[in-house]
Coordinates of C-alpha atoms and ligand atoms in Angstrom, one line a residue:
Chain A
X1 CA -9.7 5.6 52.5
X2 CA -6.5 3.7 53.5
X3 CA -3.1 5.3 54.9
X4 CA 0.0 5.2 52.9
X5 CA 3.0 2.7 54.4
X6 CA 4.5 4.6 57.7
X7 CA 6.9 3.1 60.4
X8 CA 5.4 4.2 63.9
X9 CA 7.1 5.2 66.8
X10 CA 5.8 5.7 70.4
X11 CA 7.9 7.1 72.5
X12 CA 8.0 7.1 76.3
X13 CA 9.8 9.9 77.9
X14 CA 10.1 13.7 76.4
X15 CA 14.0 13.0 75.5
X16 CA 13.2 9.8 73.1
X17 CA 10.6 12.0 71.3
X18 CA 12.8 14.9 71.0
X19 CA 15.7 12.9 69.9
X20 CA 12.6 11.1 66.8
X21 CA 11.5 14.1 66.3
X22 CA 15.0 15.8 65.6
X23 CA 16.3 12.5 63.8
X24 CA 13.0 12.2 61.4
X25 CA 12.5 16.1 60.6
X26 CA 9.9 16.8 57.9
X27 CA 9.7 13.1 57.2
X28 CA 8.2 12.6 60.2
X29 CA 4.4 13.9 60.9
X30 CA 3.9 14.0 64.9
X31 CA 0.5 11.8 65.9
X32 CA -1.5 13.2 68.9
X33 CA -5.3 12.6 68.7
X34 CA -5.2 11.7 65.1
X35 CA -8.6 13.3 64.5
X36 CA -6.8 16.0 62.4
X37 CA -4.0 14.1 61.1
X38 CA -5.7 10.8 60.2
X39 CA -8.0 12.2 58.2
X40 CA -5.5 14.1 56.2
X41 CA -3.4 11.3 55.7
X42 CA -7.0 9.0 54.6
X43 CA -7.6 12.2 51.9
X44 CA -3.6 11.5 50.9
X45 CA -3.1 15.6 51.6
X46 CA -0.2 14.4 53.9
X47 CA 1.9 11.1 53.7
X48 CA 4.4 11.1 56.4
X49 CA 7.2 8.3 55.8
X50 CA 7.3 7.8 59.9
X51 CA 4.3 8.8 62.5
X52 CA 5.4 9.5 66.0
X53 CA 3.3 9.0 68.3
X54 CA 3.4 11.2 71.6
X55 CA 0.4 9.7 73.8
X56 CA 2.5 7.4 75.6
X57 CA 4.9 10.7 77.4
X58 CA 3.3 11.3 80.3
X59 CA 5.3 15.0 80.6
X60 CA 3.6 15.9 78.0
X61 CA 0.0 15.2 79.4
X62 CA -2.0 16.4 82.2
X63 CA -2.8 20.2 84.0
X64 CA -1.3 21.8 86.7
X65 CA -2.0 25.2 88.4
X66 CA -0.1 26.9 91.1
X67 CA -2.3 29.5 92.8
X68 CA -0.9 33.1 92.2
X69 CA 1.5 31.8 89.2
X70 CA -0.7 30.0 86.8
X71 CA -2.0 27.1 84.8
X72 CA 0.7 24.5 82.8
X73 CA -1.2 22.3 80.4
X74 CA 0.9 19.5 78.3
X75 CA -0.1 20.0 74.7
X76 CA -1.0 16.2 74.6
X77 CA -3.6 16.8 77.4
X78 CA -7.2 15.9 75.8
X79 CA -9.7 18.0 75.0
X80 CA -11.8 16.0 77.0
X81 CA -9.6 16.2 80.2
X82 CA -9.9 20.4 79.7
X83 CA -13.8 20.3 80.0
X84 CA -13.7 18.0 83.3
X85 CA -11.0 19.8 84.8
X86 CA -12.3 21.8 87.9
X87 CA -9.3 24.0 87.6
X88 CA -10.2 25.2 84.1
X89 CA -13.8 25.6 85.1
X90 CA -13.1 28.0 88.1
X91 CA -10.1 30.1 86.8
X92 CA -10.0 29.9 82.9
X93 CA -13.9 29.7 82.3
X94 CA -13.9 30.9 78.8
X95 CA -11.7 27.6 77.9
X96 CA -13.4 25.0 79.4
X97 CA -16.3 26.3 77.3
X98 CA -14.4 26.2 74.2
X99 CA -13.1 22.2 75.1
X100 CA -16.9 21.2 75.9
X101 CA -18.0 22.7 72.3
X102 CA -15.0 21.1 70.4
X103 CA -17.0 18.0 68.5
X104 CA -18.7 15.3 70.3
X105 CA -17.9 13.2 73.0
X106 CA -15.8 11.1 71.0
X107 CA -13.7 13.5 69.3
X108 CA -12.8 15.0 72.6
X109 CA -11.8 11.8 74.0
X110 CA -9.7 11.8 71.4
X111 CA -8.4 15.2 70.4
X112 CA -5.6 16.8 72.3
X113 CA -5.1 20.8 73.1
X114 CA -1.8 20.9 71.0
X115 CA -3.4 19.3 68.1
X116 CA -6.0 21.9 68.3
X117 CA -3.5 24.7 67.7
X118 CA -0.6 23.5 65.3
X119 CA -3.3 22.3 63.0
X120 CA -4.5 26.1 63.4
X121 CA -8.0 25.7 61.7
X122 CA -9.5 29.3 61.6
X123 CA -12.4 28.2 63.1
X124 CA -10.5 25.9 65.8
X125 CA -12.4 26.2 69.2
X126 CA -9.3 26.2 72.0
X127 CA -7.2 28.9 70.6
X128 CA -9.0 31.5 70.6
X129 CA -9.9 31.9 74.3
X130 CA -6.4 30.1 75.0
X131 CA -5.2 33.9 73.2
X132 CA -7.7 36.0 75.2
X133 CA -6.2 34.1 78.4
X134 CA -2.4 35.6 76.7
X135 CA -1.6 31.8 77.1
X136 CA 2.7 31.2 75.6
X137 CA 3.5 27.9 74.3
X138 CA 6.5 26.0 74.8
X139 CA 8.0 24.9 71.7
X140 CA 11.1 22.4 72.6
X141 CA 13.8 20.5 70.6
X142 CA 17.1 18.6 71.7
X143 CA 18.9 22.1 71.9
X144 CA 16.5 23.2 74.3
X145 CA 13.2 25.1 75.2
X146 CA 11.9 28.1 73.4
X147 CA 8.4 30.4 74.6
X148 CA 6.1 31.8 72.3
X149 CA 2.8 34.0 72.3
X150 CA 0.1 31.8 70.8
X151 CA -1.1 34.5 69.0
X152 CA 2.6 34.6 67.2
X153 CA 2.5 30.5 67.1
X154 CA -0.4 30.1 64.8
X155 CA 0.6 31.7 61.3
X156 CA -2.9 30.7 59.6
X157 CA -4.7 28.3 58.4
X158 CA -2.4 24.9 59.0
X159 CA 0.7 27.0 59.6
X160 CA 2.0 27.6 62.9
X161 CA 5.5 28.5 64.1
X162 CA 7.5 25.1 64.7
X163 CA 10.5 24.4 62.8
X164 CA 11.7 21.0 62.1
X165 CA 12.7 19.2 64.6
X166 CA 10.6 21.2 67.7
X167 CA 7.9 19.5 69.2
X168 CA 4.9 21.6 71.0
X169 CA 4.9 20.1 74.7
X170 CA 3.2 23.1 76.6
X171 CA 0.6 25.9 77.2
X172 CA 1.4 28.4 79.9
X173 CA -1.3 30.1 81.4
X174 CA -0.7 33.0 83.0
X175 CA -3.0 33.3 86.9
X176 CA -6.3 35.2 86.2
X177 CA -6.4 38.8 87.9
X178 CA -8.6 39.7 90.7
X179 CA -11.7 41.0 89.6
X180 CA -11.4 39.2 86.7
X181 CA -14.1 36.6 84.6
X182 CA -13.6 35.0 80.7
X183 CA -16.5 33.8 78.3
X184 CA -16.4 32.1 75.3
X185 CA -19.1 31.2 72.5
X186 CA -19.7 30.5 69.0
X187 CA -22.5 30.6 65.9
X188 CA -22.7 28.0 63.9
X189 CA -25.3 26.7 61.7
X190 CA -26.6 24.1 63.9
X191 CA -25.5 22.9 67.7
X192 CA -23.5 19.6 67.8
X193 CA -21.1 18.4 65.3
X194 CA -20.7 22.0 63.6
X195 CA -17.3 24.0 62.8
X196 CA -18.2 27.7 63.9
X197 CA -19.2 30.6 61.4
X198 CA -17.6 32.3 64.1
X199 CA -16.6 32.0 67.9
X200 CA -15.4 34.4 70.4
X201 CA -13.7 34.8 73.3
X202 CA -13.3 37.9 75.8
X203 CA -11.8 38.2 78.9
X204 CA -12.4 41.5 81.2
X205 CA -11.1 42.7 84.2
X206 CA -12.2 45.2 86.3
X207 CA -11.4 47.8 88.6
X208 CA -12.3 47.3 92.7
X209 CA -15.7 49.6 91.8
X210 CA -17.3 46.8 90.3
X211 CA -18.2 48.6 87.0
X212 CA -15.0 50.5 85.6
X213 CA -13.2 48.6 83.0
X214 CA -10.0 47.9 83.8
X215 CA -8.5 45.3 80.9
X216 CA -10.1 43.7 78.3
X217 CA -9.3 41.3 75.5
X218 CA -11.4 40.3 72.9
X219 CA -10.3 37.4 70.3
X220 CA -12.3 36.5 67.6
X221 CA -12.0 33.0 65.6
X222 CA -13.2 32.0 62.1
X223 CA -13.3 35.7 60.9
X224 CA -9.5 35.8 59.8
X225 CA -7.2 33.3 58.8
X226 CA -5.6 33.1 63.0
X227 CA -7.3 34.5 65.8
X228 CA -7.5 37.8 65.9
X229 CA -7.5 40.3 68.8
X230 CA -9.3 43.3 68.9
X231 CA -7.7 46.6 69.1
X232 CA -10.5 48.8 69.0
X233 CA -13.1 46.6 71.7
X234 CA -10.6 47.6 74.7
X235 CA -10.2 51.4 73.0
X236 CA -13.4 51.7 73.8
X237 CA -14.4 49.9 77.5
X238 CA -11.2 50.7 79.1
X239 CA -11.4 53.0 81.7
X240 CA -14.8 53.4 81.4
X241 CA -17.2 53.0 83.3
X242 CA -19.5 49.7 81.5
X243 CA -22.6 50.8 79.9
X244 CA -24.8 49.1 77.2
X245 CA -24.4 52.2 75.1
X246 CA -20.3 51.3 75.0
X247 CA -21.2 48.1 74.6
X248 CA -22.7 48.2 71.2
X249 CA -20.2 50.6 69.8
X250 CA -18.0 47.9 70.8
X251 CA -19.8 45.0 69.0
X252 CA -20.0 47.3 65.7
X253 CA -16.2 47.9 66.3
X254 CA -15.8 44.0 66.3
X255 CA -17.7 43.7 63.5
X256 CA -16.2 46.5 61.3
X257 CA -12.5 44.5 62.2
X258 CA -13.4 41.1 61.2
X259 CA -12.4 40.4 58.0
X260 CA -14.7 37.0 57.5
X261 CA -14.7 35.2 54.0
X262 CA -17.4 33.3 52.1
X263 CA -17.2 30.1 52.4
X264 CA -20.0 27.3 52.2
X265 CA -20.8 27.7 55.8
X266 CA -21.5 31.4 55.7
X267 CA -21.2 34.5 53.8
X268 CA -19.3 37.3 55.2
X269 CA -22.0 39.4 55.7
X270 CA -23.6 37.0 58.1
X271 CA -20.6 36.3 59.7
X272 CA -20.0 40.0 60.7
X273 CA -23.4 40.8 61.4
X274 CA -22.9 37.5 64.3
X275 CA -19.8 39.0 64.7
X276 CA -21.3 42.2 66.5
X277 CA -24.3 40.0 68.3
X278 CA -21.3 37.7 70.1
X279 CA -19.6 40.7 71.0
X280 CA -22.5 42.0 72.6
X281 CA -23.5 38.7 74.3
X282 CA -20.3 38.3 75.7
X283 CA -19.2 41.8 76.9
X284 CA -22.1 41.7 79.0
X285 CA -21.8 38.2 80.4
X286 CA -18.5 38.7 81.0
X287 CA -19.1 41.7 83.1
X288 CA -21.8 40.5 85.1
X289 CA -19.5 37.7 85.8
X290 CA -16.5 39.6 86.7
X291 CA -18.9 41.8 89.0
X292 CA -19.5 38.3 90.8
X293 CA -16.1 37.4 91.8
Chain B
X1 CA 5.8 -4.8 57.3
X2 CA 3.6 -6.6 59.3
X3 CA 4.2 -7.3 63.6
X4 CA 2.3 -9.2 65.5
X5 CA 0.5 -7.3 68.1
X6 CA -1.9 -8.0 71.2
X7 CA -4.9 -6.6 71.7
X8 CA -7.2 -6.9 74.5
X9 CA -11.1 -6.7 73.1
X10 CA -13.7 -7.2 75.8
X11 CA -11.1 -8.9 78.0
X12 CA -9.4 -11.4 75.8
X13 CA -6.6 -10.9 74.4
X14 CA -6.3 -11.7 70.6
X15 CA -3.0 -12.1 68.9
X16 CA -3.0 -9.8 65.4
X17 CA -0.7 -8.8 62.5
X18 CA -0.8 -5.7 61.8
X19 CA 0.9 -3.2 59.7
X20 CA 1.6 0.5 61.2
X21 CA -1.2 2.0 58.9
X22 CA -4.1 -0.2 59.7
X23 CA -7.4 0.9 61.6
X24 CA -8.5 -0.3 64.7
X25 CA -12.1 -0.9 62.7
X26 CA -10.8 -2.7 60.2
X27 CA -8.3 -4.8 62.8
X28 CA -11.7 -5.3 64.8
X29 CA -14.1 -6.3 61.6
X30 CA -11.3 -8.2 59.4
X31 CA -8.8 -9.9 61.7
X32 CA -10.7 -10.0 65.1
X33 CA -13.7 -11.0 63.6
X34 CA -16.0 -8.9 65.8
X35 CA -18.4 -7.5 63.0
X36 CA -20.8 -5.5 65.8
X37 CA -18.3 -2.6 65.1
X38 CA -19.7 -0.7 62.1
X39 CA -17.8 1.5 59.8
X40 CA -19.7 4.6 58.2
X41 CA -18.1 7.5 57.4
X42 CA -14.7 6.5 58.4
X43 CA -14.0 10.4 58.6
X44 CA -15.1 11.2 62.0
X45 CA -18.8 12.3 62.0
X46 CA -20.9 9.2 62.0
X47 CA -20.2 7.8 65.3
X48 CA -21.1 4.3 64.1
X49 CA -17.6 2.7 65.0
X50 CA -17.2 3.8 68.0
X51 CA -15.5 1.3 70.4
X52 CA -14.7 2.0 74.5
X53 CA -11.0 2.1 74.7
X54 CA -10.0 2.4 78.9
X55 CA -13.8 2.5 79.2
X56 CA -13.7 6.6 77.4
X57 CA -15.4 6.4 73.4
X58 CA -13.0 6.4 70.8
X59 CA -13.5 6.3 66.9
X60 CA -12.2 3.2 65.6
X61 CA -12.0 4.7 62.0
X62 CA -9.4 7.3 63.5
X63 CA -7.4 5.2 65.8
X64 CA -4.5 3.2 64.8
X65 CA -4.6 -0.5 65.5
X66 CA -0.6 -0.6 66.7
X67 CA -1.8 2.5 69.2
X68 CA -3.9 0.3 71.2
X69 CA -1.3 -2.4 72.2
X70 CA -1.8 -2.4 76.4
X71 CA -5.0 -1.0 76.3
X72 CA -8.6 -2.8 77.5
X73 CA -10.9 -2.1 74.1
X74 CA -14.8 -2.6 74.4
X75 CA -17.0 -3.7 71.8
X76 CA -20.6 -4.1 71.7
X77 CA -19.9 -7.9 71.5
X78 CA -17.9 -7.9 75.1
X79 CA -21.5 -6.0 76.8
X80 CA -23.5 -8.9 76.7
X81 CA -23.3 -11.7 79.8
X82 CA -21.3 -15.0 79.8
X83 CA -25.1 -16.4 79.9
X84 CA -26.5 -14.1 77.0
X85 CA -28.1 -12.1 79.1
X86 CA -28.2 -8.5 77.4
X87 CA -26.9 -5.6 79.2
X88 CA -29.3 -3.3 80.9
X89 CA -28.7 -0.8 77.9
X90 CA -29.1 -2.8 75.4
X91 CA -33.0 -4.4 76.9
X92 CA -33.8 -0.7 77.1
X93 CA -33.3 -0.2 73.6
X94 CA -35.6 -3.5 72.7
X95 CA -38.4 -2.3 75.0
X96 CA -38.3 1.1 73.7
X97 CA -37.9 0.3 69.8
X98 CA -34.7 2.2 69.9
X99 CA -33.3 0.3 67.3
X100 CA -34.4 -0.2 63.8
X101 CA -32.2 -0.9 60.6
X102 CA -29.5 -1.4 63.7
X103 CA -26.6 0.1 62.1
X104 CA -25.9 2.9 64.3
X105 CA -26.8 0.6 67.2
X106 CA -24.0 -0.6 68.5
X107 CA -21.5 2.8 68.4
X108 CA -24.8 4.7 70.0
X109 CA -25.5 1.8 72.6
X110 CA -21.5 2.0 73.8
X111 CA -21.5 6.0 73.6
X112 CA -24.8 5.9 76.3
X113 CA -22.8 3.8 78.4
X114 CA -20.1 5.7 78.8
X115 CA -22.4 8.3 79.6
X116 CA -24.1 6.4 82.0
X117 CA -20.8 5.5 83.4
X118 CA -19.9 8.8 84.0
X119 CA -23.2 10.2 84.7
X120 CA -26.5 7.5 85.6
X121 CA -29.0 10.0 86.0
X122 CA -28.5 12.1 82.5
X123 CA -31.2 15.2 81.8
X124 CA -32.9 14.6 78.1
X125 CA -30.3 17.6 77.7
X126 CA -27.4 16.0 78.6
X127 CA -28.6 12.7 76.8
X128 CA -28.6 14.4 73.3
X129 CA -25.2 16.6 73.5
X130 CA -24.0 13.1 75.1
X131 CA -25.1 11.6 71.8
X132 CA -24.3 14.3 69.1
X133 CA -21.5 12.4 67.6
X134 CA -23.8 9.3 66.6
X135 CA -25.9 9.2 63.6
X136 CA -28.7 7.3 63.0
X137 CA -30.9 7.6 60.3
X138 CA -34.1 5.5 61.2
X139 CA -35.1 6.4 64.6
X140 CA -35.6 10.3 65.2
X141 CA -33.7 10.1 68.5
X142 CA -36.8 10.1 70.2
X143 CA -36.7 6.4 71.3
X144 CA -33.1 6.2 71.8
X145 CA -33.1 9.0 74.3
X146 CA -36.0 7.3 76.1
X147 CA -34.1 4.0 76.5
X148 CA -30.8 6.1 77.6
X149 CA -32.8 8.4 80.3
X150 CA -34.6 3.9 81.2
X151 CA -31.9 2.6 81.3
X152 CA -30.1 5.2 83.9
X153 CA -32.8 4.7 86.0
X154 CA -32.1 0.7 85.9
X155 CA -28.6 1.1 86.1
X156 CA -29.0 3.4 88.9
X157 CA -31.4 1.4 91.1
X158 CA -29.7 -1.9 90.2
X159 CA -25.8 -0.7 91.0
X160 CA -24.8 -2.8 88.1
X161 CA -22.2 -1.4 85.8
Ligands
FAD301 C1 -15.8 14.8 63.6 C2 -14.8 15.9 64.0 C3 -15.3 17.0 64.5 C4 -14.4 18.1 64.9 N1 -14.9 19.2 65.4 C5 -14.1 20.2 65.8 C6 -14.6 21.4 66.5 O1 -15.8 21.5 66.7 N2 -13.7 22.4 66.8 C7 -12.4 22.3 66.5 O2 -11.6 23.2 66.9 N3 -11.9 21.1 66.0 C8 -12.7 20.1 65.6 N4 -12.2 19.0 64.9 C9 -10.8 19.0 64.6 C10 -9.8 18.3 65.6 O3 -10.5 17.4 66.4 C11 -9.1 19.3 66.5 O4 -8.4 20.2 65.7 C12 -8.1 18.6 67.4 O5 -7.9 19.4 68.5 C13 -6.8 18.1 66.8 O6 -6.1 17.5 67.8 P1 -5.4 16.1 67.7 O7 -4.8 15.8 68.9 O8 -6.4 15.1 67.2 O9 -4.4 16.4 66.5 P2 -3.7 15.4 65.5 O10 -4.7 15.1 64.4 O11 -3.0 14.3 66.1 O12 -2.6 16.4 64.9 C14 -3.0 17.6 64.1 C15 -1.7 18.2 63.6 O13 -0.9 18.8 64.6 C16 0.4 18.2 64.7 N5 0.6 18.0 66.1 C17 -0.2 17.6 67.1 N6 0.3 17.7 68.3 C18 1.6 18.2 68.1 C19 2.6 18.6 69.0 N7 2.5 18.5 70.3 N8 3.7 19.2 68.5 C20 3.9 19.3 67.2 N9 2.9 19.0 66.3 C21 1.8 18.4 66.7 C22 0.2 16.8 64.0 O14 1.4 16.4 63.4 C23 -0.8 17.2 62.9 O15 -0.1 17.9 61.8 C24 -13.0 18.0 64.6 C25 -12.5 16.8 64.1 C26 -13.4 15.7 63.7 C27 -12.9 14.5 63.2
FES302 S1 -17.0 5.4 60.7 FE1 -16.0 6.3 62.4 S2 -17.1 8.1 62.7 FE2 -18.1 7.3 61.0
FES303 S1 -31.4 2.4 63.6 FE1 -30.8 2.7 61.5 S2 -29.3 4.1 61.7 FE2 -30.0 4.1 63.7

């Protein structure tokens, strides 16, 4: 369990780790949290010939939120500072759930928000409410700064959309509507320590009734190989007026468009059936959240 | 290969050569010397070499040595008093038998204080999700979560840190 020879960089402002990062190419292997990376490199899947190390940027790091515009979060924030944040707590709900589920204590001390998504594990916690939330990344290089859809970042499983030389530096969050409220959970096989059988994120807004549905997004994790948002969850609740009877035509509608695998945490029956029982769980929680505000 | 690098561990600075690819465990246990630091799974899960780094816990087994220059590292050796006096943690898990084969003792005893640090009065609750990324395979939990939720109340009344 020892890492192959590297040279390691750490650079200290946004233009020396775009200029590594451009200079090393697919040589290079950027470090964040490591708790991905490190133990890719220990299995010798991966052995970069240079590591660069972005912790030490401090543009790259940290949350900001303009009221009425939005939430920018540098992709080397940590995990950690996501589930302290009262910011994320009162306007992005679903994700500060998703960062206080993401391992333990130590793993989110260490893990960073960026990590989370360019290693694009299916059953990665942050991106799938970071989708329901229609969050864009920023993917930069020296020639410049390019914005992406998450949901057309992530490819699949340990693919996402950078090209040599580009860097991840930020998530863009767009302002929550009025009316609005976001929930996120997950089933696993037991509580701590455990990568989901499935997890779940829906964000609803409603109309100034209180109980007609006015948006919806639902984004589903671990059933596919990158999050994937529902098409037939908002055909359904839109415009209608919430009921429990739309509600579990919903969940079965979630269910029948996972497409889960068997794998030695769950078979895909189980996972669709949880499918259906998260959907239900957090269409209603949602809504009686969104009625709140 | 190899630089020489400066750590600080438990507020003394210790002058190392390292190469880019070693641990901050192994740089800890081998170079440092400090063999309260345990090693387990080295992937992660175990929680047994966990180490404060700015006072937050860190896995050693997943940190690179080289990352840590300018940085004020904690280990279990650096909680106990000029004058040997045992940290208020550490007595509560003596009086409550908290600790048996000891292995996972000093990575759980360094994850309650951060914890503590950031919360003194934890519920049994937040005790074991504050916990969940420490194995031990002797105790049951039972005891360490009583001298966690003990030694809060010590810290708390006492004001020490
Ligand atoms: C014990 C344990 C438990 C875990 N539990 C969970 C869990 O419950 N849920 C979950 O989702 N994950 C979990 N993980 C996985 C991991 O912690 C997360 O995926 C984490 O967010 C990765 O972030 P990192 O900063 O550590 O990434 P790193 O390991 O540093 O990097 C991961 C990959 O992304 C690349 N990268 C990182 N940042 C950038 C950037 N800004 N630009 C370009 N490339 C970049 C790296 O080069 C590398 O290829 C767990 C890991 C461990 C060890
Ligand atoms: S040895 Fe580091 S977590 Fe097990
Ligand atoms: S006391 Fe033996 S592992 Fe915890």
């Amino acid at each position: 369990m020892y890492l192959n020879n590297f040279e390691y960089f750490a650079p200290k402002t946004p233009g020396e780790a775009l200029d590594l990062v451009g200079r090393m190419g697919n040589k290079a292997k950027v470090l964040a949290g490591g708790t991905d990376l490190i133990i890719m490199m220990k299995e010798k899947m991966i052995q970069p010939e240079y590591l660069i190390d972005i912790n030490n940027v401090k543009e790259f790091k940290g949350i900001s939120y303009e009221p009425g515009k939005g939430a920018v979060i540098g992709a080397a924030t940590k995990i950690s500072e996501l589930e302290y944040s009262p910011v994320i707590r009162d306007k992005y709900f679903a994700l500060h759930q998703a960062a206080g589920e993401l391992g333990s204590v130590q793993v989110r001390t260490m893990a960073t928000i960026g990590g989370n998504s360019c290693h694009a594990s299916p059953a990665a916690e942050t991106p799938t409410p970071l989708v329901a939330f229609g969050a864009k990344v920023v993917i930069s290089s020296v020639s410049g700064d390019r914005e992406l859809p998450l949901e057309e970042f992530i490819l699949g499983n340990r693919k996402n959309a950078l090209g040599e030389g580009e860097l991840l530096t930020q998530f863009i969050l767009p302002e929550p509507a009025p009316k609005s409220a976001s929930r996120y959970w997950y089933i696993g096989l037991r509580d701590a320590m455990e990568i989901d059988a499935v997890n779940m994120a829906v964000n609803i807004v409603l109309e100034n009734d209180g109980r007609t549905v006015k948006e919806l997004t639902l984004v589903m994790g671990s059933v596919s190989p990158r999050p994937l948002v529902s098409v037939e969850v908002p055909g359904i609740l839109v415009g209608k007026e919430f009921n429990s009877e739309l509600v579990e035509k919903a969940a079965q509608a979630a269910a029948g468009e996972a497409k889960p695998i068997s794998d030695i945490r769950a078979s895909a029956e189980y996972r669709r059936e949880v499918t259906a029982v998260l959907a239900r769980r957090l269409l209603q929680a949602a809504f009686d959240a969104a009625r709140e505000v | 290969m190899k630089q020489l690098i400066e750590l600080t561990i438990n507020n003394r600075v210790y002058e190392v050569p390292v190469s880019p690819k070693d641990l901050l465990a192994d740089v800890i246990r081998d170079k440092v010397r400090l063999t309260g630091t345990k090693k387990g799974c080295g992937q992660g899960d175990c929680g047994a070499c966990t180490v404060l780094i700015d006072g937050e816990p860190v896995l050693s087994c997943l940190t690179l040595a080289i990352a840590c220059q300018e940085k004020k590292i904690d280990t279990i050796e650096g909680l106990v008093a000029e004058d040997g006096q045992l940290h208020p943690i550490q007595q509560a898990y003596v009086d409550h038998g908290a600790v048996q084969c000891g292995f996972c003792t000093p990575g759980m005893i360094l994850t309650s204080k951060a914890l503590l640090d950031r919360n003194p009065k934890p519920s049994e609750e937040e005790i074991k999700r504050g916990i969940s990324g420490n194995i031990c395979r002797c105790t049951g939990y039972k005891k360490i979560v009583e001298a966690i939720f003990a030694a809060g109340e010590t810290i708390s009344t006492a004001g020490v840190k």
